[in-house]
mmCIF file of C-alpha atoms in Angstrom:
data_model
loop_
_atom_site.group_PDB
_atom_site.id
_atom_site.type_symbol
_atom_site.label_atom_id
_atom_site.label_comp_id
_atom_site.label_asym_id
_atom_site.label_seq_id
_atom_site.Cartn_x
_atom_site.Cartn_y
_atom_site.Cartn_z
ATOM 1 C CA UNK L 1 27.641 -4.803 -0.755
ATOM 2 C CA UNK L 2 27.970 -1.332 -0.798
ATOM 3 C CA UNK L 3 27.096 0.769 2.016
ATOM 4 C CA UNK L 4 26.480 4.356 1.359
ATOM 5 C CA UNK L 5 22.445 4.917 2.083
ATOM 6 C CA UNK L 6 20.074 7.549 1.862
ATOM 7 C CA UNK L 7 17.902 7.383 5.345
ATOM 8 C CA UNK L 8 14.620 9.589 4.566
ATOM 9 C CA UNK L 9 12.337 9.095 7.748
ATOM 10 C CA UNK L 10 8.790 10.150 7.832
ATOM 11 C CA UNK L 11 8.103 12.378 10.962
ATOM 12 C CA UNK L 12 4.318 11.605 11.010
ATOM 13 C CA UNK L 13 4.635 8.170 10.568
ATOM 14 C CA UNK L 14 3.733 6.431 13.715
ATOM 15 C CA UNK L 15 6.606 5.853 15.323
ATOM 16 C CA UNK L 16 8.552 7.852 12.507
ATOM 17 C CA UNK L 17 10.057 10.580 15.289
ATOM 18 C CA UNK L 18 10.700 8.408 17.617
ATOM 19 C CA UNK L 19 12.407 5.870 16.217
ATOM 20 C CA UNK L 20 14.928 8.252 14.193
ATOM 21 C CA UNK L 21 17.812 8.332 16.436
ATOM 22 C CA UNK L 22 17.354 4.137 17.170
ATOM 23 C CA UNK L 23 17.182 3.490 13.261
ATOM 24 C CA UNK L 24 20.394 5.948 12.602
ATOM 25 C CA UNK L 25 22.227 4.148 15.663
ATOM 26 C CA UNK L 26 21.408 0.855 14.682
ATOM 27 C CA UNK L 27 22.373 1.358 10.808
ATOM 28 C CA UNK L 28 25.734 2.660 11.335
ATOM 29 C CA UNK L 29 26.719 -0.150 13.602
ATOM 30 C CA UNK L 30 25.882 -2.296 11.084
ATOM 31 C CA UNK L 31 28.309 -0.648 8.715
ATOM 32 C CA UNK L 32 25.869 1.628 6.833
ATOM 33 C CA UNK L 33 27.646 5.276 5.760
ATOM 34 C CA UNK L 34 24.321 7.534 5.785
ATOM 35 C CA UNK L 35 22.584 10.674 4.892
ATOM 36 C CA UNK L 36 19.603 11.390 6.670
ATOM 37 C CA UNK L 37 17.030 13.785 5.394
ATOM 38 C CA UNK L 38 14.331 12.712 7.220
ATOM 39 C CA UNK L 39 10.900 15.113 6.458
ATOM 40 C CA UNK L 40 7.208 15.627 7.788
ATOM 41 C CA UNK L 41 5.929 16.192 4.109
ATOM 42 C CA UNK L 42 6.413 12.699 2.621
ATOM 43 C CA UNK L 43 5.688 14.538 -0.948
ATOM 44 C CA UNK L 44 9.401 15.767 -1.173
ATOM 45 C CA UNK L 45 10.803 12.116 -0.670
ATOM 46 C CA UNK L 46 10.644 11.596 -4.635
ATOM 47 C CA UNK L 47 12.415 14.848 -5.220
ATOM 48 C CA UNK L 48 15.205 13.990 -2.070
ATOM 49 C CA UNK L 49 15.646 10.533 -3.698
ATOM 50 C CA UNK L 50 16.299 12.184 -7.445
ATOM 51 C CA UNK L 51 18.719 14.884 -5.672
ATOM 52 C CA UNK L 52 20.719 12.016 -4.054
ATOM 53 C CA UNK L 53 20.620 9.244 -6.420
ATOM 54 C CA UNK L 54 24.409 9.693 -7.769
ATOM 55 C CA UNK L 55 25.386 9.640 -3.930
ATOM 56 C CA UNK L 56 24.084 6.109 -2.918
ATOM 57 C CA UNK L 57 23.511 2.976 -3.560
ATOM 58 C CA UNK L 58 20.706 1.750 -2.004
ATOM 59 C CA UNK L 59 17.404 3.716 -0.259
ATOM 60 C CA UNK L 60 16.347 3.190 3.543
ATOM 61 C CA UNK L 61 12.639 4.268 4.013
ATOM 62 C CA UNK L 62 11.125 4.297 7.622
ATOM 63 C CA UNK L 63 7.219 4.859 7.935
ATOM 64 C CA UNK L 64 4.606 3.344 6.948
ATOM 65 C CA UNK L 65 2.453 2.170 3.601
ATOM 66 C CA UNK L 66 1.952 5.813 2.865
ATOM 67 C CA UNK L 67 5.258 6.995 2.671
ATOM 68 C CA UNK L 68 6.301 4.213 0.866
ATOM 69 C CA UNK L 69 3.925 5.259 -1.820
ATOM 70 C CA UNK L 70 5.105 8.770 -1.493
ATOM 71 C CA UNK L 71 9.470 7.226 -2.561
ATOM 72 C CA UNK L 72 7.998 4.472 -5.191
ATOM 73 C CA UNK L 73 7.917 6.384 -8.420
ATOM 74 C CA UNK L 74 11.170 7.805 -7.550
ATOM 75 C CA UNK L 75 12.649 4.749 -6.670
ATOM 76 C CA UNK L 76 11.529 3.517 -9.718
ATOM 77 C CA UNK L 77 12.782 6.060 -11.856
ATOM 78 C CA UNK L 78 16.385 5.707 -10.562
ATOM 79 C CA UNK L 79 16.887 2.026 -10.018
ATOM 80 C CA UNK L 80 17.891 2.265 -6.401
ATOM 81 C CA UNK L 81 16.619 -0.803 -4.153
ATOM 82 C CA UNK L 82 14.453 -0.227 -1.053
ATOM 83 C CA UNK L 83 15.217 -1.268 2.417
ATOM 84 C CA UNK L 84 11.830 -0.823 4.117
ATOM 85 C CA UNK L 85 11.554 0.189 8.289
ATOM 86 C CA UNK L 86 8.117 -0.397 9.083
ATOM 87 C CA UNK L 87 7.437 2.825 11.725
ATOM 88 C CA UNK L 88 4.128 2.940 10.300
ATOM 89 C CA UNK L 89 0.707 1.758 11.408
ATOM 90 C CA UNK L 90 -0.657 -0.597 9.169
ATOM 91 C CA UNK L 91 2.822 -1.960 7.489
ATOM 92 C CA UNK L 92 1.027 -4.031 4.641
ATOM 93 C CA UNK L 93 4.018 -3.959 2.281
ATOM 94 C CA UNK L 94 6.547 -5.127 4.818
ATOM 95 C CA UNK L 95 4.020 -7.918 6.259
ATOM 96 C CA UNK L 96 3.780 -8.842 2.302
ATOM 97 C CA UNK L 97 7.777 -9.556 2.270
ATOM 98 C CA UNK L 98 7.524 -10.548 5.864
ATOM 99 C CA UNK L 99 9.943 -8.203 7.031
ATOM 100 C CA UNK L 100 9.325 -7.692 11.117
ATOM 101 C CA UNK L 101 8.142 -4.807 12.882
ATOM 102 C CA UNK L 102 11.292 -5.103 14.784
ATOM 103 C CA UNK L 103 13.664 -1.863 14.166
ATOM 104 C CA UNK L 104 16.738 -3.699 14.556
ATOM 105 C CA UNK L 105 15.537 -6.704 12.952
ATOM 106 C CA UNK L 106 14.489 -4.564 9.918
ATOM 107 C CA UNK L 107 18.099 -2.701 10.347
ATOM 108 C CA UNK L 108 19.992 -6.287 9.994
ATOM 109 C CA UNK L 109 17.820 -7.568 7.237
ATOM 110 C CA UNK L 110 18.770 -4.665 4.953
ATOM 111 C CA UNK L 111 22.449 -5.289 6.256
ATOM 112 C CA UNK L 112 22.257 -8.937 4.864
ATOM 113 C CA UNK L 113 21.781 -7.618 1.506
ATOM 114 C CA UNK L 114 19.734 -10.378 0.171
ATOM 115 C CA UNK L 115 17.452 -8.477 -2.466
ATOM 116 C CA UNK L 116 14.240 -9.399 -4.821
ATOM 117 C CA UNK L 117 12.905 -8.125 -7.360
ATOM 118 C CA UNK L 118 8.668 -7.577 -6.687
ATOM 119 C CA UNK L 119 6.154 -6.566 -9.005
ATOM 120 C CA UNK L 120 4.427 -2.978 -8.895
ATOM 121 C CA UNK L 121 1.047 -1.928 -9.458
ATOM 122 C CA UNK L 122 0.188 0.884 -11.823
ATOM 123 C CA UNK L 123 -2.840 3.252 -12.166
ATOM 124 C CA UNK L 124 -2.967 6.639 -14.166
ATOM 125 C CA UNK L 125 0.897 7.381 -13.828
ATOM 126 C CA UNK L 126 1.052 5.617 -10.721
ATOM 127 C CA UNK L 127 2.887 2.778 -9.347
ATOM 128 C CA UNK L 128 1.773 1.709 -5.615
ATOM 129 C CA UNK L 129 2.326 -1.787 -3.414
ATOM 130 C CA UNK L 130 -0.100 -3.197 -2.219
ATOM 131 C CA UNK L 131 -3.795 -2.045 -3.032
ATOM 132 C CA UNK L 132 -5.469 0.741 -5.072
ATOM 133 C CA UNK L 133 -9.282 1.420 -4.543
ATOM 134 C CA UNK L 134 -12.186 3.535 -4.834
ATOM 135 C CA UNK L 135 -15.316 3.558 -2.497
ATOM 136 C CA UNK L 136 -15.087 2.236 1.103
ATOM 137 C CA UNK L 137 -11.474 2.549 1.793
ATOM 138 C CA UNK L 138 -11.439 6.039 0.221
ATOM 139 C CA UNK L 139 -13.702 7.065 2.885
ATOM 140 C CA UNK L 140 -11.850 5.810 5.410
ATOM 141 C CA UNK L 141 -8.973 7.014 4.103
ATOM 142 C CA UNK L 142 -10.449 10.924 4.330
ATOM 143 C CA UNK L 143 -11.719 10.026 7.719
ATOM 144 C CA UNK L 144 -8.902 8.235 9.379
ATOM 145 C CA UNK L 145 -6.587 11.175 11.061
ATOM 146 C CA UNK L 146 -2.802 10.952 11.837
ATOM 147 C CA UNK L 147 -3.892 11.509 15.563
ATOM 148 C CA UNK L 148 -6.140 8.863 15.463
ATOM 149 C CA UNK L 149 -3.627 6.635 13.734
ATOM 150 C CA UNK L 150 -0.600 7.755 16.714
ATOM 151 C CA UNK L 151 -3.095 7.016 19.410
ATOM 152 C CA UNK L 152 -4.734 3.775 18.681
ATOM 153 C CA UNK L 153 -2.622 1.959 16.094
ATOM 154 C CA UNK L 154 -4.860 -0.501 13.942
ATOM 155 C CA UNK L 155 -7.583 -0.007 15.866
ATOM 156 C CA UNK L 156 -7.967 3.154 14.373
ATOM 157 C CA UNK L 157 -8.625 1.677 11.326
ATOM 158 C CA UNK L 158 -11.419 -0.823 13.042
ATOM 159 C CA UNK L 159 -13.296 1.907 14.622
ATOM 160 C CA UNK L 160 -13.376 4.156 11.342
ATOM 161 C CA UNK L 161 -14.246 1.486 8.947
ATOM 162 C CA UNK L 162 -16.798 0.574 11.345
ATOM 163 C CA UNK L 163 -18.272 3.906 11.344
ATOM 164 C CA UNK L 164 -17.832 4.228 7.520
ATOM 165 C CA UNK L 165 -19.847 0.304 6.206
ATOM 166 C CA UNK L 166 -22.712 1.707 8.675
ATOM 167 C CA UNK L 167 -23.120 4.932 6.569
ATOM 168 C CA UNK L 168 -21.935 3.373 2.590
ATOM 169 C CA UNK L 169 -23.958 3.455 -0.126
ATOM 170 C CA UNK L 170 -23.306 1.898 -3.865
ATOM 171 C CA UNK L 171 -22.512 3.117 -6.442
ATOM 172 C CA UNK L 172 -22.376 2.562 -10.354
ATOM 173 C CA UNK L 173 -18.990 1.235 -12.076
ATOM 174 C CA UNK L 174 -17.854 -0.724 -15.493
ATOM 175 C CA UNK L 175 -14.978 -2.895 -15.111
ATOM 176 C CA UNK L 176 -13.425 -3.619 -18.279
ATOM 177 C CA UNK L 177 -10.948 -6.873 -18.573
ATOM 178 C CA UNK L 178 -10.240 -9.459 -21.061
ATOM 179 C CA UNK L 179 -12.092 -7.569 -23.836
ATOM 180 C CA UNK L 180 -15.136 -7.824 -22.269
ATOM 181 C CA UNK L 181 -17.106 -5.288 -19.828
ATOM 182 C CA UNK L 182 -18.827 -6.006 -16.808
ATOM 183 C CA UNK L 183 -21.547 -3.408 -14.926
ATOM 184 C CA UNK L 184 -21.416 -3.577 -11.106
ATOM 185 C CA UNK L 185 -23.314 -1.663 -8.133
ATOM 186 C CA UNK L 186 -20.605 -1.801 -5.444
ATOM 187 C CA UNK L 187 -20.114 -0.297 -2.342
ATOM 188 C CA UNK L 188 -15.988 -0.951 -2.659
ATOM 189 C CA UNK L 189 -13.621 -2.087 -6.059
ATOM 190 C CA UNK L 190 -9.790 -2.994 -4.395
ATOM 191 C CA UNK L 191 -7.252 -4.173 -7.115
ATOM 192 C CA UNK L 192 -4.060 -5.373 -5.670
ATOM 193 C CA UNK L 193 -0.759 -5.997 -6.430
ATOM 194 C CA UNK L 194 0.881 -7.462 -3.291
ATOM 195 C CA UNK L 195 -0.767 -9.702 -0.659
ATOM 196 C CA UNK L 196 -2.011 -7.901 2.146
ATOM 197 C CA UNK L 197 -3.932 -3.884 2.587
ATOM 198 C CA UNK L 198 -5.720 -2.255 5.051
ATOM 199 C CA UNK L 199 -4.396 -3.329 8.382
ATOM 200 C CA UNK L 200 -3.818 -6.936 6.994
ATOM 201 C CA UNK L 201 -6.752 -8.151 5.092
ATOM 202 C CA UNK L 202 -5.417 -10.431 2.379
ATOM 203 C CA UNK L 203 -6.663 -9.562 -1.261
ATOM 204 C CA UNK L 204 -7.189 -12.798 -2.333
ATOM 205 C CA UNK L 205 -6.334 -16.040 -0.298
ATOM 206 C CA UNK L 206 -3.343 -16.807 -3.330
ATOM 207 C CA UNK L 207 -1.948 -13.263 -4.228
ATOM 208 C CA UNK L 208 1.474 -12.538 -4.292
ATOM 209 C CA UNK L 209 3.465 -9.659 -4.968
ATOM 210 C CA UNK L 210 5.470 -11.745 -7.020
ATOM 211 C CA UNK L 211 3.031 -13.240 -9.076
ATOM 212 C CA UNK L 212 2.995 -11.189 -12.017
ATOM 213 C CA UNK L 213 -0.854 -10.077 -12.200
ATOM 214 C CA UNK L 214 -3.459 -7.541 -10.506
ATOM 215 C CA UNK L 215 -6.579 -9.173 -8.497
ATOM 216 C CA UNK L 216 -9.815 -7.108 -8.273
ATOM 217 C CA UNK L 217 -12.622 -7.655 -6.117
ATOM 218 C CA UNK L 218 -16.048 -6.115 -5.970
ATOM 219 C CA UNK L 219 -17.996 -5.857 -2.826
ATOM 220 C CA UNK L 220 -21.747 -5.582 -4.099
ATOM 221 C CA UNK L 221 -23.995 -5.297 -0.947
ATOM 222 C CA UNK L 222 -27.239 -3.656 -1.085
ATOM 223 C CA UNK L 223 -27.423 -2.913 3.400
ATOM 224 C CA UNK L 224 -24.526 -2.259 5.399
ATOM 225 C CA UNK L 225 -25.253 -5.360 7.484
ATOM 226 C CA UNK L 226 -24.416 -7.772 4.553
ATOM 227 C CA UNK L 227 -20.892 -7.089 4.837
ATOM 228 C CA UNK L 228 -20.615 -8.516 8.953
ATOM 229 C CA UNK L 229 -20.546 -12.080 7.633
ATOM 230 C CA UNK L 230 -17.699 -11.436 5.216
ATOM 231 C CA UNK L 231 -15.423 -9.365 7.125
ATOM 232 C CA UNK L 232 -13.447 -12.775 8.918
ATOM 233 C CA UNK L 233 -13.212 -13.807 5.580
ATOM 234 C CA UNK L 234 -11.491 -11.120 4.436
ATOM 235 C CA UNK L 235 -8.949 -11.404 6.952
ATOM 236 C CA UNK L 236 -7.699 -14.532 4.992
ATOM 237 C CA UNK L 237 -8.396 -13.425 1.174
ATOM 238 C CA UNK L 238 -11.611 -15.823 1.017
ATOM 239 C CA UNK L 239 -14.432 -13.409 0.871
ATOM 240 C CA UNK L 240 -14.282 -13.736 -2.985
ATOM 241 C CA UNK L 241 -16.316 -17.331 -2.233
ATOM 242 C CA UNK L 242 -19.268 -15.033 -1.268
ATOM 243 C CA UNK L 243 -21.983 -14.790 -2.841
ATOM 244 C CA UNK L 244 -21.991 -10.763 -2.331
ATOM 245 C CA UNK L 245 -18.031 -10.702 -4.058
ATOM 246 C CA UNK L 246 -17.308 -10.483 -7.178
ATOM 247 C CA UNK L 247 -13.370 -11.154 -8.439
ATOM 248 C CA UNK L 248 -10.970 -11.087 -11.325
ATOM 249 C CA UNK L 249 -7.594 -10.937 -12.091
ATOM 250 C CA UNK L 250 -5.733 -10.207 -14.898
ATOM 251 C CA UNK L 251 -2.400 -7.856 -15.854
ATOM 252 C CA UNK L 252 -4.668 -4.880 -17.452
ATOM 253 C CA UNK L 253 -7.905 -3.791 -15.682
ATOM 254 C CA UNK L 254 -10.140 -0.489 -16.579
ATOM 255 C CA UNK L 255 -12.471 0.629 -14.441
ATOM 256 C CA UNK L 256 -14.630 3.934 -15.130
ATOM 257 C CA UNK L 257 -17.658 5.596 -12.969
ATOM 258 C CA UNK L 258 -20.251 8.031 -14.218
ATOM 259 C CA UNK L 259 -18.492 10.822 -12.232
ATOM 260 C CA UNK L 260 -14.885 11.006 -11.380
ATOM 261 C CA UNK L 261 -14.258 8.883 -7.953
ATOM 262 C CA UNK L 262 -11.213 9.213 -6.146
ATOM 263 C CA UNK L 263 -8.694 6.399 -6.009
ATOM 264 C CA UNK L 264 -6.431 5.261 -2.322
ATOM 265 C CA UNK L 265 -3.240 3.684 -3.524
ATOM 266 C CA UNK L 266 -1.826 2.545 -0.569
ATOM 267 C CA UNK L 267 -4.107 4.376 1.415
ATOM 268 C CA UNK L 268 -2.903 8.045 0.024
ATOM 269 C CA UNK L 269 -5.857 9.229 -2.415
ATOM 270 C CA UNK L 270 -3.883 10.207 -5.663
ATOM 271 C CA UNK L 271 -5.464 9.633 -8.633
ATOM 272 C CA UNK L 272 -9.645 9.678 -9.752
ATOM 273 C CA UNK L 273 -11.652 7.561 -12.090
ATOM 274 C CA UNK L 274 -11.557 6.569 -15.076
ATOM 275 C CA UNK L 275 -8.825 4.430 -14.506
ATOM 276 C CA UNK L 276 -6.689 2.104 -16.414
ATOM 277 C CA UNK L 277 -4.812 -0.423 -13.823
ATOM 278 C CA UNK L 278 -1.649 -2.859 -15.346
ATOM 279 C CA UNK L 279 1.249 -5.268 -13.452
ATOM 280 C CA UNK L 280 4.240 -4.017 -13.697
ATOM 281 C CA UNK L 281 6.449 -7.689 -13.662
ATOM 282 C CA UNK L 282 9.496 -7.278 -11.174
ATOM 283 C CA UNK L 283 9.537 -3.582 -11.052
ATOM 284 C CA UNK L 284 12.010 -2.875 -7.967
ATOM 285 C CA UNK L 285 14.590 -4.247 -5.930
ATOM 286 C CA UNK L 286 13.702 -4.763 -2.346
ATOM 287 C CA UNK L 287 15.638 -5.537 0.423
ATOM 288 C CA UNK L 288 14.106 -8.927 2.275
ATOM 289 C CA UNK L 289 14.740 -11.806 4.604
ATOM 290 C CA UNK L 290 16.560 -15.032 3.756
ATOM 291 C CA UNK L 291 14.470 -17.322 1.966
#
């Protein structure tokens, strides 16, 4: 394989500056010839990525979920693959490929040079990973700080989601799939594309990032209490057996709200409701382990 790689590094990510000089080391000895243009405004990655493209061949991205989201368009727009170093918190898309939270590990898988091709998700103009959503993890998503996130890891996301189910409320939405249309009062609608969001809660017990289709669930509890027997099941994608869940999956989803809502794609909030979700089938090439 070719070696010549674009290293963009997120500063903020959680262990984003600090890892920087390890991730650079470790690259080069395995043979990598780099430029490194690492930023602490993940919104110029896309426009770093187009300004590079004819340069490299392939595009290393350290941080986590949301600076991922912040390279995918891009990467999608010039066909480069994606090798992924999880300096992030959360790290849902490289749990999904299983891809370690080891640096050098992560260094020597993209080294390997095996590569897949995974679906992408798609909502307004979008593409994201793993999850997009509107209600609950929209307001955790405003609430959750990087400090927070630096200090105390995933627990930062326990403590605020905590704090956010105690004070949720539903609200209205029409879900439109399969030429039919479905009213819901929800307090949370989550359509993914890969396997695991939010720290790593599982979708749906089945979903794959390979598996050519979007899986939406509904959380429809009246009192924030309801939701304390599901949450374990949500840990392993089987809360949609609850009585208090509804699901669906399908490649094209529509989903609209009497007032715009805000949407979290990969926990960045980037687009609002109405919304018109699809699959895109093997979208980009990723860098992953040995099968």
């Amino acid at each position: 394989m070719s070696r010549r790689a674009l290293l963009l590094v997120n500063h903020h990510a959680r262990l984003g500056q600090k890892s920087l000089s390890e991730a650079i080391e470790c690259l080069e000895k395995q043979g990598f010839d780099l430029i490194e243009r690492s930023t602490e405004h993940p919104q110029h990655l896309p426009e770093l990525i187009e300004h590079y493209q004819h340069q490299v061949d392939l595009v290393i991205v350290g941080g986590g979920d949301g600076t991922l989201n912040a390279a995918v368009d891009a990467l999608v727009k010039t066909h480069l693959p994606l090798g992924i170093l999880p300096l992030g918190t959360a790290n849902d898309l490289a749990r999904t490929l299983g891809i370690p939270n080891s640096l050098a590990k992560a260094c020597e898988i993209i080294a390997k040079g095996e590569v897949r091709r995974i679906d992408l998700g798609w909502v307004n103009e979008k593409h994201f990973f793993n999850v997009a959503s509107l209600g609950l993890s929209v307001k955790i998503t405003q609430r959750l700080t990087k400090q927070a996130k630096r200090r105390w890891g995933i627990f930062a996301y326990i403590i605020t989601a905590l704090q956010v189910i105690w004070e949720s409320r539903p609200f209205s939405a029409q879900i439109h799939l399969h030429g039919k249309s479905v009213n819901v009062k929800t307090v949370q609608i989550a359509v993914g594309n890969g396997r695991y969001y939010g720290g790593g809660m599982t979708v749906v017990h089945d979903a794959s990032i390979e598996d050519q289709r979007l899986d939406l669930y509904s959380l429809e509890i009246k009192h924030w209490w309801q939701i304390i027997p599901i949450l374990p099941a949500m840990r392993r994608g089987r809360h949609i057996n609850s009585k208090n869940v509804r699901a669906f999956h399908g490649e094209e989803i529509e989903v609209s709200t009497r007032k715009p809502r805000p949407i979290n794609t990969d926990g960045e909030i980037t687009t609002y409701t109405p919304a018109k979700f699809r699959v895109i089938p093997q979208a980009l090439a990723v860098f992953v382990p040995p099968q």
